[in-house]
Amino acid sequence: MPSETIVTATVDTLVTEPVVELSEGEKAYKALVTARDECATGLRSGDGLIVTYARAISAICGEGWVYLVGAESKTVRAERALFNLAMGLITGVENKPLRAKCNTYWSRIRDAAGYVKTDSASSALTIDQKTLAELKTMLNRIFNGEANDACPESSDIKHLLIDAFEALGGDMKTIGTKG
């Protein structure tokens, strides 16, 4: 009966893979994908994931990405869709609580990227600023009317309005302009 021999051998082979250097854009995109996934899966921990994600978006889309509109915001809209998907929101499926959650966190991400919500113009202006703007409007109306001889009475008192306009800090060079 032949005997069986078991042969064991170890072979040490070194497998080398070529090192491929990533471009700056590829590195930034990889960081964005990682930040998105970490942010979407770990939002409750609140350990800077939102800030990290906002910075990653800024690296891809530019620092002012929160203010982009129209065609310029195409990349941001695509990223928002990917964020919603990572959060579990499926396009076409109505899920109001999850949509509200996504909107809330996206708002926090925009805030972390430097977005500043502007108040309405009327609440941000002082009474003097509003009065100055109204005087400018009246003076523009009078000067435009004088060209057509349509306001003889207003023309007689425009010097009073000019004095008030200049007293409040108005510049007569701006009359006739929108600025």
XYZ file of N, CA and C in Angstrom:
537
model
N 0.823 -1.149 0.000
C 0.000 0.000 0.000
C 0.883 1.233 0.000
N 0.597 2.121 -0.924
C 1.453 3.305 -0.994
C 1.161 4.223 0.180
N 2.170 4.835 0.630
C 2.004 5.783 1.737
C 1.721 7.179 1.174
N 0.967 7.875 1.963
C 0.626 9.240 1.538
C 1.544 10.222 2.228
N 1.987 11.154 1.474
C 2.844 12.194 2.026
C 2.133 13.522 1.853
N 2.080 14.224 2.936
C 1.450 15.545 2.888
C 2.563 16.575 2.867
N 2.522 17.373 1.874
C 3.553 18.396 1.722
C 2.890 19.748 1.940
N 3.465 20.476 2.838
C 2.986 21.843 3.041
C 4.141 22.771 2.767
N 3.828 23.796 2.104
C 4.865 24.769 1.797
C 4.258 26.157 1.882
N 5.051 27.049 2.304
C 4.586 28.432 2.331
C 5.339 29.192 1.271
N 4.599 29.951 0.614
C 5.192 30.747 -0.445
C 4.977 32.204 -0.075
N 6.070 32.883 0.076
C 5.979 34.308 0.373
C 6.141 35.068 -0.934
N 5.037 35.566 -1.364
C 5.110 36.363 -2.575
C 4.660 37.776 -2.224
N 5.318 38.665 -2.757
C 5.004 40.064 -2.522
C 4.204 40.557 -3.718
N 2.981 40.929 -3.418
C 2.119 41.449 -4.462
C 2.199 42.965 -4.385
N 2.626 43.531 -5.435
C 2.720 44.991 -5.450
C 1.702 45.545 -6.420
N 1.039 46.577 -5.955
C 0.068 47.261 -6.804
C 0.640 48.618 -7.127
N 0.416 49.043 -8.318
C 0.945 50.358 -8.668
C 0.283 51.449 -7.818
N 1.044 52.386 -7.368
C 0.528 53.489 -6.567
C 0.007 54.557 -7.521
N -1.256 54.884 -7.329
C -1.884 55.884 -8.177
C -2.141 57.110 -7.312
N -1.551 58.189 -7.701
C -1.725 59.443 -6.957
C -3.027 60.096 -7.390
N -3.885 60.417 -6.417
C -5.154 61.073 -6.722
C -4.927 62.559 -6.929
N -5.694 63.138 -7.834
C -5.613 64.576 -8.049
C -6.287 65.281 -6.874
N -6.079 66.574 -6.795
C -6.696 67.343 -5.714
C -8.214 67.260 -5.781
N -8.759 67.312 -6.989
C -10.199 67.217 -7.160
C -10.745 65.869 -6.724
N -10.020 64.796 -7.061
C -10.449 63.456 -6.658
C -10.383 63.300 -5.142
N -9.345 63.865 -4.536
C -9.225 63.809 -3.075
C -10.367 64.567 -2.416
N -10.685 65.753 -2.957
C -11.764 66.560 -2.392
C -13.102 65.849 -2.543
N -13.328 65.207 -3.710
C -14.585 64.497 -3.905
C -14.685 63.286 -2.980
N -13.585 62.575 -2.807
C -13.585 61.430 -1.901
C -13.885 61.888 -0.470
N -13.311 63.014 -0.081
C -13.585 63.566 1.248
C -15.044 63.974 1.372
N -15.622 64.497 0.288
C -17.033 64.885 0.290
C -17.933 63.673 0.477
N -17.672 62.619 -0.248
C -18.485 61.405 -0.140
C -18.383 60.827 1.270
N -17.186 60.783 1.805
C -16.986 60.268 3.168
C -17.717 61.138 4.174
N -17.595 62.457 4.036
C -18.250 63.377 4.964
C -19.766 63.259 4.877
N -20.306 63.099 3.647
C -21.747 62.953 3.480
C -22.248 61.708 4.190
N -21.557 60.587 3.964
C -21.979 59.334 4.580
C -21.898 59.405 6.108
N -20.805 59.978 6.617
C -20.660 60.098 8.066
C -21.713 61.033 8.642
N -21.985 62.113 7.939
C -22.969 63.078 8.412
C -24.368 62.467 8.426
N -24.720 61.789 7.351
C -26.061 61.218 7.247
C -26.282 60.088 8.239
N -25.254 59.339 8.561
C -25.436 58.203 9.465
C -25.177 58.553 10.925
N -24.496 59.649 11.196
C -24.147 59.944 12.576
C -24.555 61.303 13.078
N -25.642 61.852 12.545
C -26.031 63.209 12.923
C -26.348 63.353 14.407
N -26.824 62.325 15.014
C -27.197 62.438 16.418
C -25.995 62.650 17.332
N -24.831 62.215 16.893
C -23.663 62.337 17.764
C -23.181 63.776 17.855
N -23.427 64.575 16.828
C -23.122 65.997 16.870
C -21.670 66.331 17.160
N -20.745 65.549 16.664
C -19.333 65.784 16.966
C -18.608 66.452 15.801
N -19.216 67.462 15.214
C -18.579 68.202 14.142
C -18.826 67.642 12.760
N -19.712 66.680 12.625
C -19.964 66.082 11.317
C -20.574 67.087 10.344
N -21.440 67.949 10.844
C -22.076 68.937 9.980
C -21.036 69.920 9.455
N -20.157 70.378 10.326
C -19.115 71.322 9.914
C -18.170 70.660 8.913
N -17.805 69.419 9.173
C -16.919 68.690 8.258
C -17.564 68.545 6.890
N -18.837 68.200 6.867
C -19.559 68.046 5.608
C -19.665 69.385 4.877
N -19.968 70.460 5.604
C -20.062 71.782 4.989
C -18.726 72.187 4.367
N -17.638 71.887 5.054
C -16.316 72.213 4.515
C -16.003 71.375 3.277
N -16.445 70.129 3.279
C -16.208 69.265 2.116
C -16.982 69.776 0.904
N -18.213 70.241 1.120
C -18.987 70.813 0.017
C -18.294 72.078 -0.485
N -17.791 72.887 0.435
C -17.091 74.117 0.056
C -15.844 73.815 -0.766
N -15.180 72.705 -0.465
C -13.985 72.327 -1.217
C -14.322 71.975 -2.662
N -15.507 71.415 -2.880
C -15.926 71.028 -4.224
C -16.598 72.191 -4.958
N -17.540 72.853 -4.288
C -18.382 73.858 -4.950
C -17.893 75.289 -4.781
N -16.925 75.508 -3.924
C -16.452 76.867 -3.661
C -17.030 77.397 -2.364
N -16.376 78.408 -1.818
C -16.771 78.930 -0.512
C -18.179 79.519 -0.482
N -18.622 80.132 -1.543
C -19.929 80.778 -1.541
C -21.055 79.908 -2.050
N -20.931 78.598 -1.938
C -21.915 77.689 -2.533
C -23.315 77.898 -1.990
N -23.441 78.407 -0.783
C -24.773 78.571 -0.203
C -25.572 79.675 -0.888
N -24.887 80.546 -1.646
C -25.552 81.654 -2.315
C -25.729 81.434 -3.821
N -25.311 80.282 -4.332
C -25.433 80.022 -5.763
C -26.891 79.808 -6.141
N -27.260 80.298 -7.323
C -28.622 80.122 -7.827
C -28.554 79.736 -9.300
N -29.644 79.230 -9.806
C -29.743 78.905 -11.226
C -28.793 77.818 -11.655
N -28.225 77.998 -12.843
C -27.334 76.989 -13.419
C -26.075 76.803 -12.581
N -25.650 77.870 -11.883
C -24.450 77.766 -11.056
C -24.635 76.800 -9.885
N -25.878 76.614 -9.455
C -26.134 75.774 -8.288
C -26.381 74.312 -8.644
N -26.128 73.927 -9.873
C -26.380 72.554 -10.330
C -25.655 71.533 -9.459
N -24.395 71.779 -9.161
C -23.608 70.857 -8.346
C -24.169 70.780 -6.929
N -24.579 71.922 -6.394
C -25.129 71.959 -5.035
C -26.453 71.201 -4.985
N -27.302 71.402 -5.997
C -28.577 70.673 -6.031
C -28.353 69.170 -6.119
N -27.356 68.768 -6.906
C -27.044 67.337 -7.022
C -26.552 66.800 -5.679
N -25.727 67.576 -4.997
C -25.226 67.147 -3.685
C -26.368 67.061 -2.680
N -27.312 67.996 -2.753
C -28.463 67.971 -1.853
C -29.282 66.701 -2.091
N -29.456 66.336 -3.354
C -30.192 65.110 -3.669
C -29.468 63.885 -3.128
N -28.145 63.871 -3.244
C -27.368 62.749 -2.700
C -27.445 62.714 -1.173
N -27.452 63.886 -0.541
C -27.593 63.961 0.908
C -28.950 63.403 1.333
N -30.018 63.840 0.645
C -31.353 63.332 0.964
C -31.414 61.815 0.821
N -30.790 61.300 -0.236
C -30.759 59.860 -0.455
C -29.988 59.154 0.661
N -28.866 59.740 1.074
C -28.079 59.150 2.157
C -28.852 59.162 3.479
N -29.737 60.153 3.627
C -30.569 60.233 4.834
C -31.740 59.249 4.771
N -31.976 58.655 3.600
C -33.043 57.683 3.460
C -34.263 58.209 2.737
N -34.216 59.443 2.266
C -35.344 60.029 1.565
C -35.289 59.619 0.105
N -36.294 58.888 -0.320
C -36.348 58.384 -1.680
C -37.199 59.329 -2.510
N -36.675 59.724 -3.651
C -37.388 60.634 -4.543
C -38.691 59.998 -4.991
N -39.768 60.773 -4.898
C -41.072 60.296 -5.331
C -41.890 59.657 -4.229
N -41.284 59.350 -3.095
C -42.008 58.752 -1.977
C -42.312 59.861 -0.973
N -43.569 59.999 -0.614
C -43.988 61.052 0.301
C -43.669 60.639 1.740
N -42.762 61.357 2.344
C -42.383 61.098 3.735
C -42.105 62.449 4.384
N -43.170 63.127 4.830
C -43.044 64.487 5.345
C -42.116 64.594 6.557
N -42.181 63.681 7.521
C -41.269 63.814 8.669
C -39.798 63.713 8.263
N -39.481 62.791 7.366
C -38.096 62.638 6.927
C -37.662 63.831 6.072
N -38.571 64.331 5.232
C -38.253 65.514 4.425
C -37.973 66.709 5.342
N -38.783 66.871 6.373
C -38.562 67.974 7.321
C -37.215 67.818 8.024
N -36.877 66.591 8.375
C -35.583 66.323 9.017
C -34.435 66.659 8.067
N -34.564 66.244 6.810
C -33.530 66.553 5.814
C -33.396 68.057 5.628
N -34.528 68.759 5.555
C -34.490 70.213 5.386
C -33.822 70.893 6.576
N -34.132 70.413 7.775
C -33.533 70.989 8.978
C -32.032 70.802 8.988
N -31.573 69.590 8.700
C -30.137 69.338 8.709
C -29.433 70.051 7.561
N -30.080 70.151 6.393
C -29.458 70.883 5.290
C -29.312 72.360 5.658
N -30.309 72.889 6.356
C -30.219 74.272 6.821
C -29.037 74.451 7.777
N -28.825 73.485 8.657
C -27.690 73.539 9.584
C -26.359 73.431 8.832
N -26.345 72.634 7.775
C -25.130 72.496 6.964
C -24.835 73.821 6.261
N -25.865 74.454 5.702
C -25.667 75.763 5.063
C -25.182 76.802 6.071
N -25.759 76.794 7.262
C -25.318 77.730 8.298
C -23.851 77.501 8.656
N -23.461 76.242 8.737
C -22.067 75.916 9.060
C -21.118 76.356 7.950
N -21.640 76.452 6.715
C -20.817 76.877 5.578
C -20.760 78.390 5.450
N -21.480 79.103 6.321
C -21.398 80.553 6.308
C -22.619 81.275 5.793
N -23.720 80.558 5.589
C -24.934 81.202 5.104
C -25.493 82.127 6.176
N -25.836 83.341 5.775
C -26.433 84.302 6.690
C -27.799 84.660 6.138
N -28.822 84.378 6.923
C -30.178 84.681 6.494
C -30.377 86.185 6.585
N -30.879 86.770 5.510
C -31.108 88.209 5.503
C -32.527 88.495 5.966
N -32.646 89.517 6.764
C -33.967 89.954 7.185
C -34.600 90.742 6.052
N -35.870 91.037 6.193
C -36.511 91.850 5.165
C -35.916 93.253 5.212
N -35.912 93.918 4.097
C -35.286 95.234 4.001
C -35.967 96.244 4.915
N -37.266 96.127 5.095
C -37.977 97.118 5.895
C -37.602 97.026 7.372
N -37.347 95.850 7.874
C -37.032 95.727 9.292
C -35.573 96.071 9.585
N -34.721 96.060 8.558
C -33.314 96.333 8.779
C -32.994 97.827 8.693
N -33.901 98.615 8.153
C -33.644 100.038 7.968
C -34.151 100.848 9.152
N -33.404 101.914 9.471
C -33.865 102.835 10.513
C -34.868 103.798 9.905
N -35.529 104.555 10.740
C -36.509 105.527 10.258
C -35.819 106.583 9.391
N -34.635 107.013 9.803
C -33.904 108.002 9.004
C -33.536 107.450 7.629
N -33.138 106.172 7.583
C -32.800 105.563 6.296
C -34.028 105.455 5.396
N -35.165 105.114 5.984
C -36.398 105.041 5.197
C -36.801 106.420 4.696
N -36.679 107.436 5.558
C -37.029 108.796 5.166
C -36.124 109.284 4.042
N -34.832 108.986 4.153
C -33.877 109.367 3.113
C -34.252 108.731 1.771
N -34.612 107.446 1.805
C -35.015 106.752 0.578
C -36.286 107.359 -0.005
N -37.248 107.727 0.853
C -38.491 108.331 0.369
C -38.251 109.717 -0.208
N -37.364 110.498 0.419
C -37.014 111.813 -0.120
C -36.366 111.680 -1.492
N -35.483 110.693 -1.629
C -34.840 110.464 -2.922
C -35.886 110.129 -3.979
N -36.856 109.291 -3.608
C -37.928 108.938 -4.533
C -38.718 110.179 -4.953
N -39.059 111.024 -3.958
C -39.818 112.243 -4.279
C -39.021 113.176 -5.186
N -37.740 113.374 -4.868
C -36.912 114.254 -5.692
C -36.766 113.707 -7.116
N -36.576 112.413 -7.247
C -36.502 111.812 -8.582
C -37.801 112.042 -9.352
N -38.922 111.900 -8.660
C -40.223 112.110 -9.300
C -40.365 113.562 -9.768
N -39.926 114.505 -8.926
C -40.030 115.918 -9.291
C -39.125 116.236 -10.478
N -37.872 115.779 -10.426
C -36.952 116.061 -11.532
C -37.452 115.445 -12.841
N -38.009 114.256 -12.767
C -38.572 113.644 -13.980
C -39.799 114.404 -14.464
N -40.605 114.905 -13.530
C -41.796 115.679 -13.884
C -41.446 117.032 -14.470
N -40.368 117.629 -13.977
C -39.953 118.934 -14.507
C -39.571 118.853 -15.980
N -39.064 117.715 -16.387
C -38.695 117.545 -17.796
C -39.919 117.660 -18.691
N -41.087 117.347 -18.158
C -42.343 117.405 -18.927
C -43.218 118.575 -18.501
N -42.699 119.438 -17.616
C -43.481 120.558 -17.057
C -44.772 120.055 -16.421
N -44.706 118.949 -15.708
C -45.896 118.330 -15.137
C -46.082 118.624 -13.656
N -45.150 119.349 -13.025
C -45.274 119.542 -11.575
C -44.801 120.938 -11.144
N -45.526 121.971 -11.516
C -45.077 123.319 -11.183
C -45.068 123.599 -9.680
N -46.023 123.070 -8.936
C -46.072 123.317 -7.486
C -44.946 122.576 -6.770
N -44.683 121.345 -7.172
C -43.596 120.575 -6.562
C -42.246 121.203 -6.872
N -42.123 121.794 -8.046
C -40.867 122.440 -8.416
C -40.571 123.625 -7.511
N -41.634 124.303 -7.055
C -41.462 125.467 -6.184
C -40.918 125.077 -4.810
N -41.222 123.880 -4.335
C -40.784 123.493 -2.988
C -39.656 122.455 -2.989
N -39.153 122.082 -4.138
C -38.125 121.043 -4.188
C -36.880 121.431 -3.405
N -36.583 122.750 -3.278
C -35.409 123.162 -2.511
C -35.526 122.746 -1.046
N -36.754 122.713 -0.512
C -36.963 122.257 0.870
C -36.656 120.753 0.985
N -37.082 120.003 -0.017
C -36.815 118.564 -0.016
C -35.322 118.289 -0.185
N -34.666 119.099 -1.017
C -33.220 118.926 -1.208
C -32.486 119.202 0.095
N -32.894 120.262 0.814
C -32.261 120.582 2.104
C -32.442 119.423 3.089
N -33.661 118.878 3.160
C -33.924 117.755 4.070
C -33.121 116.524 3.651
N -33.050 116.274 2.346
C -32.306 115.131 1.812
C -30.832 115.227 2.194
N -30.240 116.402 1.999
C -28.821 116.586 2.331
C -28.584 116.585 3.832
N -29.540 117.091 4.619
C -29.398 117.097 6.083
C -29.365 115.678 6.646
N -30.056 114.759 5.980
C -30.061 113.360 6.424
C -28.878 112.572 5.863
N -28.002 113.243 5.121
C -26.811 112.573 4.603
C -26.912 112.144 3.163
N -27.954 112.569 2.467
C -28.112 112.207 1.070
C -27.142 112.947 0.176
N -26.790 112.340 -0.925
C -25.874 112.922 -1.900
C -26.661 113.229 -3.163
N -26.669 114.497 -3.559
C -27.447 114.904 -4.729
C -26.935 114.252 -6.012
N -25.726 113.732 -5.994
C -25.203 113.042 -7.178
C -25.944 111.732 -7.437
N -26.596 111.210 -6.390
C -27.318 109.935 -6.550
C -28.732 110.121 -7.070
N -29.192 111.361 -7.140
C -30.534 111.610 -7.662
C -30.532 111.253 -9.151
N -31.532 110.497 -9.541
C -31.604 110.051 -10.929
C -30.991 108.671 -11.122
N -30.509 108.079 -10.024
C -29.946 106.728 -10.101
C -30.720 105.833 -9.159
N -30.591 104.526 -9.358
C -31.269 103.595 -8.463
C -30.442 103.270 -7.241
N -29.142 103.563 -7.267
C -28.250 103.208 -6.168
C -28.323 104.075 -4.984
